[in-house]
PDB file of C-alpha atoms and ligand atoms in Angstrom:
ATOM      1  CA  UNK Z   1       1.758 200.681 212.518  1.00  0.00           C
ATOM      2  CA  UNK Z   2       1.406 197.348 211.414  1.00  0.00           C
ATOM      3  CA  UNK Z   3       1.538 199.047 207.676  1.00  0.00           C
ATOM      4  CA  UNK Z   4       4.380 201.254 208.227  1.00  0.00           C
ATOM      5  CA  UNK Z   5       6.370 198.135 209.665  1.00  0.00           C
ATOM      6  CA  UNK Z   6       5.369 195.881 206.550  1.00  0.00           C
ATOM      7  CA  UNK Z   7       6.538 198.893 204.118  1.00  0.00           C
ATOM      8  CA  UNK Z   8       9.276 199.244 206.046  1.00  0.00           C
ATOM      9  CA  UNK Z   9      10.892 195.553 206.220  1.00  0.00           C
ATOM     10  CA  UNK Z  10      10.199 195.254 202.611  1.00  0.00           C
ATOM     11  CA  UNK Z  11      13.633 196.434 202.315  1.00  0.00           C
ATOM     12  CA  UNK Z  12      15.776 193.415 203.690  1.00  0.00           C
ATOM     13  CA  UNK Z  13      17.999 194.396 206.044  1.00  0.00           C
ATOM     14  CA  UNK Z  14      15.939 196.487 208.873  1.00  0.00           C
ATOM     15  CA  UNK Z  15      19.248 198.390 210.751  1.00  0.00           C
ATOM     16  CA  UNK Z  16      17.456 197.220 213.864  1.00  0.00           C
ATOM     17  CA  UNK Z  17      17.939 193.016 212.701  1.00  0.00           C
ATOM     18  CA  UNK Z  18      21.680 194.002 211.750  1.00  0.00           C
ATOM     19  CA  UNK Z  19      22.537 196.081 215.212  1.00  0.00           C
ATOM     20  CA  UNK Z  20      20.544 193.552 217.455  1.00  0.00           C
ATOM     21  CA  UNK Z  21      22.748 190.742 216.189  1.00  0.00           C
ATOM     22  CA  UNK Z  22      26.208 192.447 216.955  1.00  0.00           C
ATOM     23  CA  UNK Z  23      24.942 193.383 220.124  1.00  0.00           C
ATOM     24  CA  UNK Z  24      23.427 190.374 221.171  1.00  0.00           C
ATOM     25  CA  UNK Z  25      27.883 188.627 220.175  1.00  0.00           C
ATOM     26  CA  UNK Z  26      29.519 187.071 223.084  1.00  0.00           C
ATOM     27  CA  UNK Z  27      31.506 189.813 224.103  1.00  0.00           C
ATOM     28  CA  UNK Z  28      31.371 193.446 222.688  1.00  0.00           C
ATOM     29  CA  UNK Z  29      34.921 194.397 221.185  1.00  0.00           C
ATOM     30  CA  UNK Z  30      36.229 197.338 219.138  1.00  0.00           C
ATOM     31  CA  UNK Z  31      35.915 195.641 216.191  1.00  0.00           C
ATOM     32  CA  UNK Z  32      32.042 194.556 216.810  1.00  0.00           C
ATOM     33  CA  UNK Z  33      31.377 198.698 217.996  1.00  0.00           C
ATOM     34  CA  UNK Z  34      33.211 199.201 214.627  1.00  0.00           C
ATOM     35  CA  UNK Z  35      30.410 196.714 212.163  1.00  0.00           C
ATOM     36  CA  UNK Z  36      27.740 199.003 214.723  1.00  0.00           C
ATOM     37  CA  UNK Z  37      29.017 201.923 213.471  1.00  0.00           C
ATOM     38  CA  UNK Z  38      29.140 201.216 209.932  1.00  0.00           C
ATOM     39  CA  UNK Z  39      25.450 199.474 210.288  1.00  0.00           C
ATOM     40  CA  UNK Z  40      23.828 203.038 211.283  1.00  0.00           C
ATOM     41  CA  UNK Z  41      26.597 204.453 208.688  1.00  0.00           C
ATOM     42  CA  UNK Z  42      25.164 202.334 206.374  1.00  0.00           C
ATOM     43  CA  UNK Z  43      21.379 203.199 207.314  1.00  0.00           C
ATOM     44  CA  UNK Z  44      21.873 207.089 206.808  1.00  0.00           C
ATOM     45  CA  UNK Z  45      22.046 208.566 210.021  1.00  0.00           C
ATOM     46  CA  UNK Z  46      25.035 210.526 209.501  1.00  0.00           C
ATOM     47  CA  UNK Z  47      28.369 210.886 211.165  1.00  0.00           C
ATOM     48  CA  UNK Z  48      27.230 213.141 214.424  1.00  0.00           C
ATOM     49  CA  UNK Z  49      24.512 210.902 215.219  1.00  0.00           C
ATOM     50  CA  UNK Z  50      26.317 207.043 214.913  1.00  0.00           C
ATOM     51  CA  UNK Z  51      29.123 208.642 217.307  1.00  0.00           C
ATOM     52  CA  UNK Z  52      26.510 210.096 219.895  1.00  0.00           C
ATOM     53  CA  UNK Z  53      24.182 206.469 219.350  1.00  0.00           C
ATOM     54  CA  UNK Z  54      27.698 204.761 219.628  1.00  0.00           C
ATOM     55  CA  UNK Z  55      28.696 206.695 222.916  1.00  0.00           C
ATOM     56  CA  UNK Z  56      25.816 206.023 225.384  1.00  0.00           C
ATOM     57  CA  UNK Z  57      24.901 202.222 223.841  1.00  0.00           C
ATOM     58  CA  UNK Z  58      28.455 202.050 224.630  1.00  0.00           C
ATOM     59  CA  UNK Z  59      28.369 203.504 228.170  1.00  0.00           C
ATOM     60  CA  UNK Z  60      24.866 202.201 229.443  1.00  0.00           C
ATOM     61  CA  UNK Z  61      25.811 198.245 228.168  1.00  0.00           C
ATOM     62  CA  UNK Z  62      29.064 199.000 230.716  1.00  0.00           C
ATOM     63  CA  UNK Z  63      27.213 200.049 233.105  1.00  0.00           C
ATOM     64  CA  UNK Z  64      24.399 198.045 232.586  1.00  0.00           C
ATOM     65  CA  UNK Z  65      26.301 194.527 232.998  1.00  0.00           C
ATOM     66  CA  UNK Z  66      24.806 191.299 231.871  1.00  0.00           C
ATOM     67  CA  UNK Z  67      22.543 191.915 228.938  1.00  0.00           C
ATOM     68  CA  UNK Z  68      19.345 190.038 227.843  1.00  0.00           C
ATOM     69  CA  UNK Z  69      18.446 191.072 224.448  1.00  0.00           C
ATOM     70  CA  UNK Z  70      14.821 192.086 225.593  1.00  0.00           C
ATOM     71  CA  UNK Z  71      17.395 194.670 227.776  1.00  0.00           C
ATOM     72  CA  UNK Z  72      19.452 195.864 224.732  1.00  0.00           C
ATOM     73  CA  UNK Z  73      16.392 195.964 222.135  1.00  0.00           C
ATOM     74  CA  UNK Z  74      15.112 198.352 224.838  1.00  0.00           C
ATOM     75  CA  UNK Z  75      18.205 200.477 225.467  1.00  0.00           C
ATOM     76  CA  UNK Z  76      18.659 200.838 221.264  1.00  0.00           C
ATOM     77  CA  UNK Z  77      15.045 202.078 221.269  1.00  0.00           C
ATOM     78  CA  UNK Z  78      15.407 204.299 223.866  1.00  0.00           C
ATOM     79  CA  UNK Z  79      18.201 205.948 222.554  1.00  0.00           C
ATOM     80  CA  UNK Z  80      16.898 205.945 218.601  1.00  0.00           C
ATOM     81  CA  UNK Z  81      14.080 207.533 220.273  1.00  0.00           C
ATOM     82  CA  UNK Z  82      16.167 209.802 221.743  1.00  0.00           C
ATOM     83  CA  UNK Z  83      18.067 211.056 218.002  1.00  0.00           C
ATOM     84  CA  UNK Z  84      14.709 212.041 217.198  1.00  0.00           C
ATOM     85  CA  UNK Z  85      12.716 213.839 219.449  1.00  0.00           C
ATOM     86  CA  UNK Z  86       9.780 211.906 220.466  1.00  0.00           C
ATOM     87  CA  UNK Z  87       8.662 215.779 221.555  1.00  0.00           C
ATOM     88  CA  UNK Z  88       9.028 218.180 218.920  1.00  0.00           C
ATOM     89  CA  UNK Z  89       6.037 220.029 217.518  1.00  0.00           C
ATOM     90  CA  UNK Z  90       5.078 217.660 214.415  1.00  0.00           C
ATOM     91  CA  UNK Z  91       1.683 219.374 213.760  1.00  0.00           C
ATOM     92  CA  UNK Z  92       0.780 220.234 210.125  1.00  0.00           C
ATOM     93  CA  UNK Z  93      -0.590 224.462 210.600  1.00  0.00           C
ATOM     94  CA  UNK Z  94      -3.566 223.713 208.063  1.00  0.00           C
ATOM     95  CA  UNK Z  95      -6.490 225.607 209.867  1.00  0.00           C
ATOM     96  CA  UNK Z  96      -8.099 228.772 208.718  1.00  0.00           C
ATOM     97  CA  UNK Z  97      -7.127 231.864 211.012  1.00  0.00           C
ATOM     98  CA  UNK Z  98      -7.917 235.624 211.038  1.00  0.00           C
ATOM     99  CA  UNK Z  99      -5.873 236.349 207.465  1.00  0.00           C
ATOM    100  CA  UNK Z 100      -8.170 234.034 205.673  1.00  0.00           C
ATOM    101  CA  UNK Z 101      -6.753 230.023 205.101  1.00  0.00           C
ATOM    102  CA  UNK Z 102      -3.379 228.398 205.682  1.00  0.00           C
ATOM    103  CA  UNK Z 103      -1.340 228.854 203.153  1.00  0.00           C
ATOM    104  CA  UNK Z 104       1.437 225.747 202.806  1.00  0.00           C
ATOM    105  CA  UNK Z 105       3.768 225.548 200.081  1.00  0.00           C
ATOM    106  CA  UNK Z 106       5.171 222.095 199.059  1.00  0.00           C
ATOM    107  CA  UNK Z 107       8.961 222.613 197.374  1.00  0.00           C
ATOM    108  CA  UNK Z 108      11.466 219.746 196.515  1.00  0.00           C
ATOM    109  CA  UNK Z 109      13.515 218.550 193.810  1.00  0.00           C
ATOM    110  CA  UNK Z 110      11.870 217.541 190.450  1.00  0.00           C
ATOM    111  CA  UNK Z 111      10.756 213.823 190.930  1.00  0.00           C
ATOM    112  CA  UNK Z 112      11.010 213.862 194.733  1.00  0.00           C
ATOM    113  CA  UNK Z 113       7.109 213.000 194.700  1.00  0.00           C
ATOM    114  CA  UNK Z 114       6.072 216.509 195.698  1.00  0.00           C
ATOM    115  CA  UNK Z 115       3.025 216.833 193.204  1.00  0.00           C
ATOM    116  CA  UNK Z 116       1.868 213.521 194.432  1.00  0.00           C
ATOM    117  CA  UNK Z 117       2.623 214.209 198.861  1.00  0.00           C
ATOM    118  CA  UNK Z 118       0.342 217.368 197.746  1.00  0.00           C
ATOM    119  CA  UNK Z 119      -2.715 215.233 196.765  1.00  0.00           C
ATOM    120  CA  UNK Z 120      -2.493 212.708 199.313  1.00  0.00           C
ATOM    121  CA  UNK Z 121      -2.346 215.580 201.481  1.00  0.00           C
ATOM    122  CA  UNK Z 122      -5.216 217.106 200.487  1.00  0.00           C
ATOM    123  CA  UNK Z 123      -6.718 213.977 200.414  1.00  0.00           C
ATOM    124  CA  UNK Z 124      -5.873 213.488 204.486  1.00  0.00           C
ATOM    125  CA  UNK Z 125      -7.456 217.030 205.439  1.00  0.00           C
ATOM    126  CA  UNK Z 126     -10.389 216.649 202.826  1.00  0.00           C
ATOM    127  CA  UNK Z 127     -11.580 213.374 205.018  1.00  0.00           C
ATOM    128  CA  UNK Z 128     -10.828 215.481 207.851  1.00  0.00           C
ATOM    129  CA  UNK Z 129     -14.015 217.506 207.075  1.00  0.00           C
ATOM    130  CA  UNK Z 130     -11.570 220.588 205.650  1.00  0.00           C
ATOM    131  CA  UNK Z 131     -12.628 222.630 202.133  1.00  0.00           C
ATOM    132  CA  UNK Z 132      -9.165 222.726 200.196  1.00  0.00           C
ATOM    133  CA  UNK Z 133      -7.753 224.773 196.895  1.00  0.00           C
ATOM    134  CA  UNK Z 134      -5.001 223.164 195.179  1.00  0.00           C
ATOM    135  CA  UNK Z 135      -2.159 225.902 193.608  1.00  0.00           C
ATOM    136  CA  UNK Z 136      -0.701 224.335 190.426  1.00  0.00           C
ATOM    137  CA  UNK Z 137       2.588 226.685 190.270  1.00  0.00           C
ATOM    138  CA  UNK Z 138       4.991 223.232 189.158  1.00  0.00           C
ATOM    139  CA  UNK Z 139       5.164 224.949 185.634  1.00  0.00           C
ATOM    140  CA  UNK Z 140       8.398 223.003 184.796  1.00  0.00           C
ATOM    141  CA  UNK Z 141       7.349 220.131 184.277  1.00  0.00           C
ATOM    142  CA  UNK Z 142       4.776 219.976 181.564  1.00  0.00           C
ATOM    143  CA  UNK Z 143       2.541 217.561 183.791  1.00  0.00           C
ATOM    144  CA  UNK Z 144       2.373 218.417 187.279  1.00  0.00           C
ATOM    145  CA  UNK Z 145      -0.546 220.545 187.058  1.00  0.00           C
ATOM    146  CA  UNK Z 146      -2.825 217.782 184.947  1.00  0.00           C
ATOM    147  CA  UNK Z 147      -1.572 215.469 187.959  1.00  0.00           C
ATOM    148  CA  UNK Z 148      -2.804 217.859 190.605  1.00  0.00           C
ATOM    149  CA  UNK Z 149      -5.704 218.333 189.032  1.00  0.00           C
ATOM    150  CA  UNK Z 150      -6.671 214.474 189.233  1.00  0.00           C
ATOM    151  CA  UNK Z 151      -5.982 214.831 192.670  1.00  0.00           C
ATOM    152  CA  UNK Z 152      -8.206 217.226 193.354  1.00  0.00           C
ATOM    153  CA  UNK Z 153     -10.956 216.451 190.874  1.00  0.00           C
ATOM    154  CA  UNK Z 154     -10.535 212.539 193.000  1.00  0.00           C
ATOM    155  CA  UNK Z 155     -10.873 214.104 196.670  1.00  0.00           C
ATOM    156  CA  UNK Z 156     -13.117 217.312 195.740  1.00  0.00           C
ATOM    157  CA  UNK Z 157     -10.513 220.744 196.014  1.00  0.00           C
ATOM    158  CA  UNK Z 158     -10.336 222.777 192.994  1.00  0.00           C
ATOM    159  CA  UNK Z 159      -7.232 223.774 191.529  1.00  0.00           C
ATOM    160  CA  UNK Z 160      -6.242 227.034 190.186  1.00  0.00           C
ATOM    161  CA  UNK Z 161      -3.848 226.783 187.390  1.00  0.00           C
ATOM    162  CA  UNK Z 162      -2.110 228.619 184.719  1.00  0.00           C
ATOM    163  CA  UNK Z 163      -1.043 228.772 181.070  1.00  0.00           C
ATOM    164  CA  UNK Z 164       2.091 226.016 180.370  1.00  0.00           C
ATOM    165  CA  UNK Z 165       5.432 227.787 181.334  1.00  0.00           C
ATOM    166  CA  UNK Z 166       3.255 230.490 182.920  1.00  0.00           C
ATOM    167  CA  UNK Z 167       4.665 233.059 185.834  1.00  0.00           C
ATOM    168  CA  UNK Z 168       4.622 230.316 189.911  1.00  0.00           C
ATOM    169  CA  UNK Z 169       3.998 233.087 191.744  1.00  0.00           C
ATOM    170  CA  UNK Z 170       1.149 234.479 190.442  1.00  0.00           C
ATOM    171  CA  UNK Z 171      -0.249 231.465 190.273  1.00  0.00           C
ATOM    172  CA  UNK Z 172       0.361 231.226 193.179  1.00  0.00           C
ATOM    173  CA  UNK Z 173      -1.546 234.470 194.337  1.00  0.00           C
ATOM    174  CA  UNK Z 174      -4.310 233.544 192.092  1.00  0.00           C
ATOM    175  CA  UNK Z 175      -4.951 229.747 194.552  1.00  0.00           C
ATOM    176  CA  UNK Z 176      -4.665 232.080 197.993  1.00  0.00           C
ATOM    177  CA  UNK Z 177      -6.952 234.574 196.076  1.00  0.00           C
ATOM    178  CA  UNK Z 178      -9.406 232.098 195.171  1.00  0.00           C
ATOM    179  CA  UNK Z 179      -9.116 230.151 199.010  1.00  0.00           C
ATOM    180  CA  UNK Z 180      -9.447 233.877 200.817  1.00  0.00           C
ATOM    181  CA  UNK Z 181     -12.603 234.473 198.006  1.00  0.00           C
ATOM    182  CA  UNK Z 182     -13.502 231.087 199.083  1.00  0.00           C
ATOM    183  CA  UNK Z 183     -13.629 231.103 202.447  1.00  0.00           C
ATOM    184  CA  UNK Z 184     -11.625 227.965 202.215  1.00  0.00           C
ATOM    185  CA  UNK Z 185      -9.459 226.660 205.304  1.00  0.00           C
ATOM    186  CA  UNK Z 186      -6.210 225.193 203.445  1.00  0.00           C
ATOM    187  CA  UNK Z 187      -4.417 226.127 199.826  1.00  0.00           C
ATOM    188  CA  UNK Z 188      -1.819 223.508 199.477  1.00  0.00           C
ATOM    189  CA  UNK Z 189       0.844 225.398 196.511  1.00  0.00           C
ATOM    190  CA  UNK Z 190       2.825 222.670 194.616  1.00  0.00           C
ATOM    191  CA  UNK Z 191       5.754 224.516 193.621  1.00  0.00           C
ATOM    192  CA  UNK Z 192       8.922 223.680 191.075  1.00  0.00           C
ATOM    193  CA  UNK Z 193      12.129 221.792 191.686  1.00  0.00           C
ATOM    194  CA  UNK Z 194      14.779 223.766 189.258  1.00  0.00           C
ATOM    195  CA  UNK Z 195      17.770 222.948 190.854  1.00  0.00           C
ATOM    196  CA  UNK Z 196      20.033 223.942 187.950  1.00  0.00           C
ATOM    197  CA  UNK Z 197      20.903 226.735 190.053  1.00  0.00           C
ATOM    198  CA  UNK Z 198      21.555 228.741 193.412  1.00  0.00           C
ATOM    199  CA  UNK Z 199      20.103 231.596 192.519  1.00  0.00           C
ATOM    200  CA  UNK Z 200      17.179 230.632 189.850  1.00  0.00           C
ATOM    201  CA  UNK Z 201      15.764 228.850 193.047  1.00  0.00           C
ATOM    202  CA  UNK Z 202      15.502 231.643 194.678  1.00  0.00           C
ATOM    203  CA  UNK Z 203      14.521 234.155 192.799  1.00  0.00           C
ATOM    204  CA  UNK Z 204      11.423 231.836 192.279  1.00  0.00           C
ATOM    205  CA  UNK Z 205      10.746 230.316 195.751  1.00  0.00           C
ATOM    206  CA  UNK Z 206      11.462 233.928 197.464  1.00  0.00           C
ATOM    207  CA  UNK Z 207       9.427 235.098 194.746  1.00  0.00           C
ATOM    208  CA  UNK Z 208       6.210 232.927 195.739  1.00  0.00           C
ATOM    209  CA  UNK Z 209       6.862 233.546 198.889  1.00  0.00           C
ATOM    210  CA  UNK Z 210       6.633 237.308 198.861  1.00  0.00           C
ATOM    211  CA  UNK Z 211       3.534 237.226 196.333  1.00  0.00           C
ATOM    212  CA  UNK Z 212       1.488 235.116 198.732  1.00  0.00           C
ATOM    213  CA  UNK Z 213       2.398 236.717 201.345  1.00  0.00           C
ATOM    214  CA  UNK Z 214       0.332 239.702 200.258  1.00  0.00           C
ATOM    215  CA  UNK Z 215      -2.844 237.968 201.313  1.00  0.00           C
ATOM    216  CA  UNK Z 216      -1.261 236.730 204.678  1.00  0.00           C
ATOM    217  CA  UNK Z 217       1.212 235.028 206.195  1.00  0.00           C
ATOM    218  CA  UNK Z 218       2.879 231.238 205.325  1.00  0.00           C
ATOM    219  CA  UNK Z 219       1.825 228.779 207.632  1.00  0.00           C
ATOM    220  CA  UNK Z 220       4.055 226.128 206.309  1.00  0.00           C
ATOM    221  CA  UNK Z 221       7.023 225.128 204.223  1.00  0.00           C
ATOM    222  CA  UNK Z 222       7.260 221.700 203.420  1.00  0.00           C
ATOM    223  CA  UNK Z 223      10.276 220.640 201.997  1.00  0.00           C
ATOM    224  CA  UNK Z 224       9.806 216.628 200.245  1.00  0.00           C
ATOM    225  CA  UNK Z 225      12.508 214.908 200.112  1.00  0.00           C
ATOM    226  CA  UNK Z 226      13.443 211.211 198.650  1.00  0.00           C
ATOM    227  CA  UNK Z 227      14.740 208.882 201.668  1.00  0.00           C
ATOM    228  CA  UNK Z 228      15.739 206.494 198.529  1.00  0.00           C
ATOM    229  CA  UNK Z 229      18.824 209.482 198.017  1.00  0.00           C
ATOM    230  CA  UNK Z 230      20.720 209.272 200.909  1.00  0.00           C
ATOM    231  CA  UNK Z 231      23.427 212.217 201.211  1.00  0.00           C
ATOM    232  CA  UNK Z 232      22.440 213.448 198.062  1.00  0.00           C
ATOM    233  CA  UNK Z 233      19.300 214.416 199.519  1.00  0.00           C
ATOM    234  CA  UNK Z 234      20.861 216.120 202.635  1.00  0.00           C
ATOM    235  CA  UNK Z 235      22.996 218.388 199.754  1.00  0.00           C
ATOM    236  CA  UNK Z 236      19.464 219.282 198.053  1.00  0.00           C
ATOM    237  CA  UNK Z 237      17.686 220.402 201.590  1.00  0.00           C
ATOM    238  CA  UNK Z 238      20.929 222.373 202.810  1.00  0.00           C
ATOM    239  CA  UNK Z 239      20.040 224.275 199.443  1.00  0.00           C
ATOM    240  CA  UNK Z 240      16.576 224.718 199.634  1.00  0.00           C
ATOM    241  CA  UNK Z 241      16.666 225.601 203.027  1.00  0.00           C
ATOM    242  CA  UNK Z 242      18.922 228.412 202.411  1.00  0.00           C
ATOM    243  CA  UNK Z 243      16.543 230.126 200.317  1.00  0.00           C
ATOM    244  CA  UNK Z 244      13.230 229.620 202.848  1.00  0.00           C
ATOM    245  CA  UNK Z 245      12.360 229.145 205.794  1.00  0.00           C
ATOM    246  CA  UNK Z 246      11.770 225.103 206.213  1.00  0.00           C
ATOM    247  CA  UNK Z 247       9.287 224.747 208.979  1.00  0.00           C
ATOM    248  CA  UNK Z 248       8.560 220.765 208.099  1.00  0.00           C
ATOM    249  CA  UNK Z 249      10.010 217.899 206.394  1.00  0.00           C
ATOM    250  CA  UNK Z 250       7.522 215.133 204.363  1.00  0.00           C
ATOM    251  CA  UNK Z 251      10.392 211.837 203.598  1.00  0.00           C
ATOM    252  CA  UNK Z 252       8.738 210.406 200.877  1.00  0.00           C
ATOM    253  CA  UNK Z 253       9.504 206.437 199.532  1.00  0.00           C
ATOM    254  CA  UNK Z 254      10.589 204.901 203.192  1.00  0.00           C
ATOM    255  CA  UNK Z 255       8.936 201.808 201.856  1.00  0.00           C
ATOM    256  CA  UNK Z 256      11.611 200.848 199.281  1.00  0.00           C
ATOM    257  CA  UNK Z 257      14.978 201.805 201.739  1.00  0.00           C
ATOM    258  CA  UNK Z 258      16.825 200.671 204.531  1.00  0.00           C
ATOM    259  CA  UNK Z 259      18.378 204.123 204.979  1.00  0.00           C
ATOM    260  CA  UNK Z 260      15.249 205.020 207.567  1.00  0.00           C
ATOM    261  CA  UNK Z 261      17.962 206.917 209.725  1.00  0.00           C
ATOM    262  CA  UNK Z 262      17.301 209.482 207.090  1.00  0.00           C
ATOM    263  CA  UNK Z 263      15.332 210.364 209.452  1.00  0.00           C
ATOM    264  CA  UNK Z 264      17.766 211.419 212.060  1.00  0.00           C
ATOM    265  CA  UNK Z 265      20.358 213.391 210.195  1.00  0.00           C
ATOM    266  CA  UNK Z 266      18.060 215.807 208.058  1.00  0.00           C
ATOM    267  CA  UNK Z 267      16.640 216.761 211.280  1.00  0.00           C
ATOM    268  CA  UNK Z 268      20.216 217.368 212.774  1.00  0.00           C
ATOM    269  CA  UNK Z 269      20.362 219.107 209.556  1.00  0.00           C
ATOM    270  CA  UNK Z 270      18.108 221.571 209.451  1.00  0.00           C
ATOM    271  CA  UNK Z 271      17.094 221.542 213.436  1.00  0.00           C
ATOM    272  CA  UNK Z 272      13.267 220.633 211.725  1.00  0.00           C
ATOM    273  CA  UNK Z 273      11.019 217.990 212.182  1.00  0.00           C
ATOM    274  CA  UNK Z 274      10.113 215.001 209.781  1.00  0.00           C
ATOM    275  CA  UNK Z 275       6.264 216.013 209.740  1.00  0.00           C
ATOM    276  CA  UNK Z 276       5.014 213.497 207.162  1.00  0.00           C
ATOM    277  CA  UNK Z 277       6.319 210.296 205.471  1.00  0.00           C
ATOM    278  CA  UNK Z 278       5.158 208.342 202.191  1.00  0.00           C
ATOM    279  CA  UNK Z 279       5.448 204.624 202.833  1.00  0.00           C
ATOM    280  CA  UNK Z 280       4.017 203.615 198.318  1.00  0.00           C
ATOM    281  CA  UNK Z 281       2.323 205.299 195.497  1.00  0.00           C
ATOM    282  CA  UNK Z 282      -1.306 205.332 196.431  1.00  0.00           C
ATOM    283  CA  UNK Z 283      -4.053 207.712 197.847  1.00  0.00           C
ATOM    284  CA  UNK Z 284      -3.790 206.200 201.148  1.00  0.00           C
ATOM    285  CA  UNK Z 285       0.381 206.273 201.740  1.00  0.00           C
ATOM    286  CA  UNK Z 286       0.834 209.305 203.593  1.00  0.00           C
ATOM    287  CA  UNK Z 287       1.018 209.017 207.695  1.00  0.00           C
ATOM    288  CA  UNK Z 288       2.055 211.699 210.114  1.00  0.00           C
ATOM    289  CA  UNK Z 289       5.393 210.771 211.746  1.00  0.00           C
ATOM    290  CA  UNK Z 290       5.822 208.911 214.774  1.00  0.00           C
ATOM    291  CA  UNK Z 291       8.894 208.639 216.739  1.00  0.00           C
ATOM    292  CA  UNK Z 292       8.110 205.687 218.716  1.00  0.00           C
ATOM    293  CA  UNK Z 293       5.841 203.643 216.044  1.00  0.00           C
ATOM    294  CA  UNK Z 294       8.670 204.548 213.629  1.00  0.00           C
ATOM    295  CA  UNK Z 295      11.804 203.324 215.618  1.00  0.00           C
ATOM    296  CA  UNK Z 296       9.751 200.328 216.799  1.00  0.00           C
ATOM    297  CA  UNK Z 297       9.376 199.262 213.084  1.00  0.00           C
ATOM    298  CA  UNK Z 298      12.783 199.918 212.091  1.00  0.00           C
ATOM    299  CA  UNK Z 299      14.256 197.234 214.974  1.00  0.00           C
ATOM    300  CA  UNK Z 300      11.769 195.431 213.981  1.00  0.00           C
TER     301      UNK Z 300
HETATM  302  P1  GDP B   1       7.745 215.954 191.337  1.00  0.00           P
HETATM  303  O1  GDP B   1       8.230 215.375 190.367  1.00  0.00           O
HETATM  304  O2  GDP B   1       8.444 215.750 193.241  1.00  0.00           O
HETATM  305  O3  GDP B   1       6.487 216.444 191.591  1.00  0.00           O
HETATM  306  O4  GDP B   1       7.267 213.818 191.596  1.00  0.00           O
HETATM  307  P2  GDP B   1       6.204 213.357 191.580  1.00  0.00           P
HETATM  308  O5  GDP B   1       5.111 213.599 192.707  1.00  0.00           O
HETATM  309  O6  GDP B   1       5.185 213.231 190.762  1.00  0.00           O
HETATM  310  O7  GDP B   1       6.367 211.922 192.409  1.00  0.00           O
HETATM  311  C1  GDP B   1       7.365 210.880 191.233  1.00  0.00           C
HETATM  312  C2  GDP B   1       7.221 209.655 191.586  1.00  0.00           C
HETATM  313  O8  GDP B   1       7.280 209.575 193.247  1.00  0.00           O
HETATM  314  C3  GDP B   1       5.545 208.668 191.246  1.00  0.00           C
HETATM  315  O9  GDP B   1       6.035 208.096 190.490  1.00  0.00           O
HETATM  316  C4  GDP B   1       5.294 208.175 192.458  1.00  0.00           C
HETATM  317  O10 GDP B   1       4.059 207.840 192.216  1.00  0.00           O
HETATM  318  C5  GDP B   1       6.711 208.116 192.811  1.00  0.00           C
HETATM  319  N1  GDP B   1       5.682 208.463 195.121  1.00  0.00           N
HETATM  320  C6  GDP B   1       5.617 209.337 195.498  1.00  0.00           C
HETATM  321  N2  GDP B   1       5.302 209.515 197.023  1.00  0.00           N
HETATM  322  C7  GDP B   1       5.596 208.281 197.462  1.00  0.00           C
HETATM  323  C8  GDP B   1       6.037 207.104 198.128  1.00  0.00           C
HETATM  324  O11 GDP B   1       6.393 207.549 199.501  1.00  0.00           O
HETATM  325  N3  GDP B   1       6.769 205.809 198.252  1.00  0.00           N
HETATM  326  C9  GDP B   1       7.087 205.061 196.481  1.00  0.00           C
HETATM  327  N4  GDP B   1       6.780 204.189 196.497  1.00  0.00           N
HETATM  328  N5  GDP B   1       6.406 206.079 195.764  1.00  0.00           N
HETATM  329  C10 GDP B   1       6.407 207.555 196.004  1.00  0.00           C
END
C-alpha cells in the first residue's frame, strides 16, 4: 500500500485531494458540484460513473447535513469503492488442471507493456513455486522475443520462440505442447498487438486461441492497457473485446498518471475486472489490484 501510494502520488494532482478540497467548501453550490464533475472526468472516470458518483454524493451530503472532512472522506471512499466493485473475483487463473497447464494469453496493443507484464507475471508465479513456460508469440515486434527470453532466463522459465516473422499461432501451439510435456503449471503467451485492421487482429488472435484450444482450454485472456492513454485505451479495449473473450484487465503505467479513474471506466466498458496493475518498469512492479488500497491511494 505504501508503495502504491507513493507511486500514484508521483503524479502531482491526485484525484482525491482535488475532490476533498472541493467538498470542504463552506457552500456546496451548483458551481462546486460542476467542478467536482470536471475533476472526476479529468481523472478518466467516464461520464456515466461520474454522474452516478456525483448524484450519490449529493444525496448523501444532503441527508447527512453537517459534514466534517473525515465524514466527507469516508463518503467519497465508500462511493468510489462501490463503483470499483470491491467483491469482484480478481484471481488470475494460473493453476494447473486435469487437461494440463493453465494457459494465459496476454493481449494488447504494441507499447502498452505486454511483454514486460508477461515477464513480471512469470516472476511472480515462479516466486510462488510454480513452473512456467513462456511463449513468444509476438513475432511482429522484432525485439519482443529476445526481451521475453531475457525475463525467462532471469526467473528460470524456458521461452518457446519461432523464427522472426513466424506464425504466432504455431509458436503458441508449441509453447503449450512443451508445457504439457514438461508438466509445468502455467504457460504464459505474449501475443502481437497489431491493430492496423480489426480483421487482421481478429484473424491472428482468434487463430492463436483456436490453436491453443486444441490442447485444452485457455484459462485466462489478460488485456493489457496503458493507463496513461486515457480514452484511447478504452477504444482499444472495445476492439479487443470484440475479437476475443477478455477475462481480466492489466492496467500498466499507473505510476505515471493522475488518471486512475480509468480503472472504473474500463471495468464498466468491458464488464471485466482489473486484476493486476503495473506500477513501474522494475521486476517487482506488478501488483494484484486491491480496490480498497487503490481508493485509499487515490484519495491520498
Ligand atoms: P509491449 O510492446 O506491449 O510488449 O510493451 P513493452 O513490454 O515492451 O513495454 C513498453 C515500455 O513500457 C517499456 O519501456 C516498459 O518498461 C514500460 N512499462 C511497462 N509497464 C510499465 C509500468 O507499469 N510502468 C511504467 N512506468 N512503465 C512500464
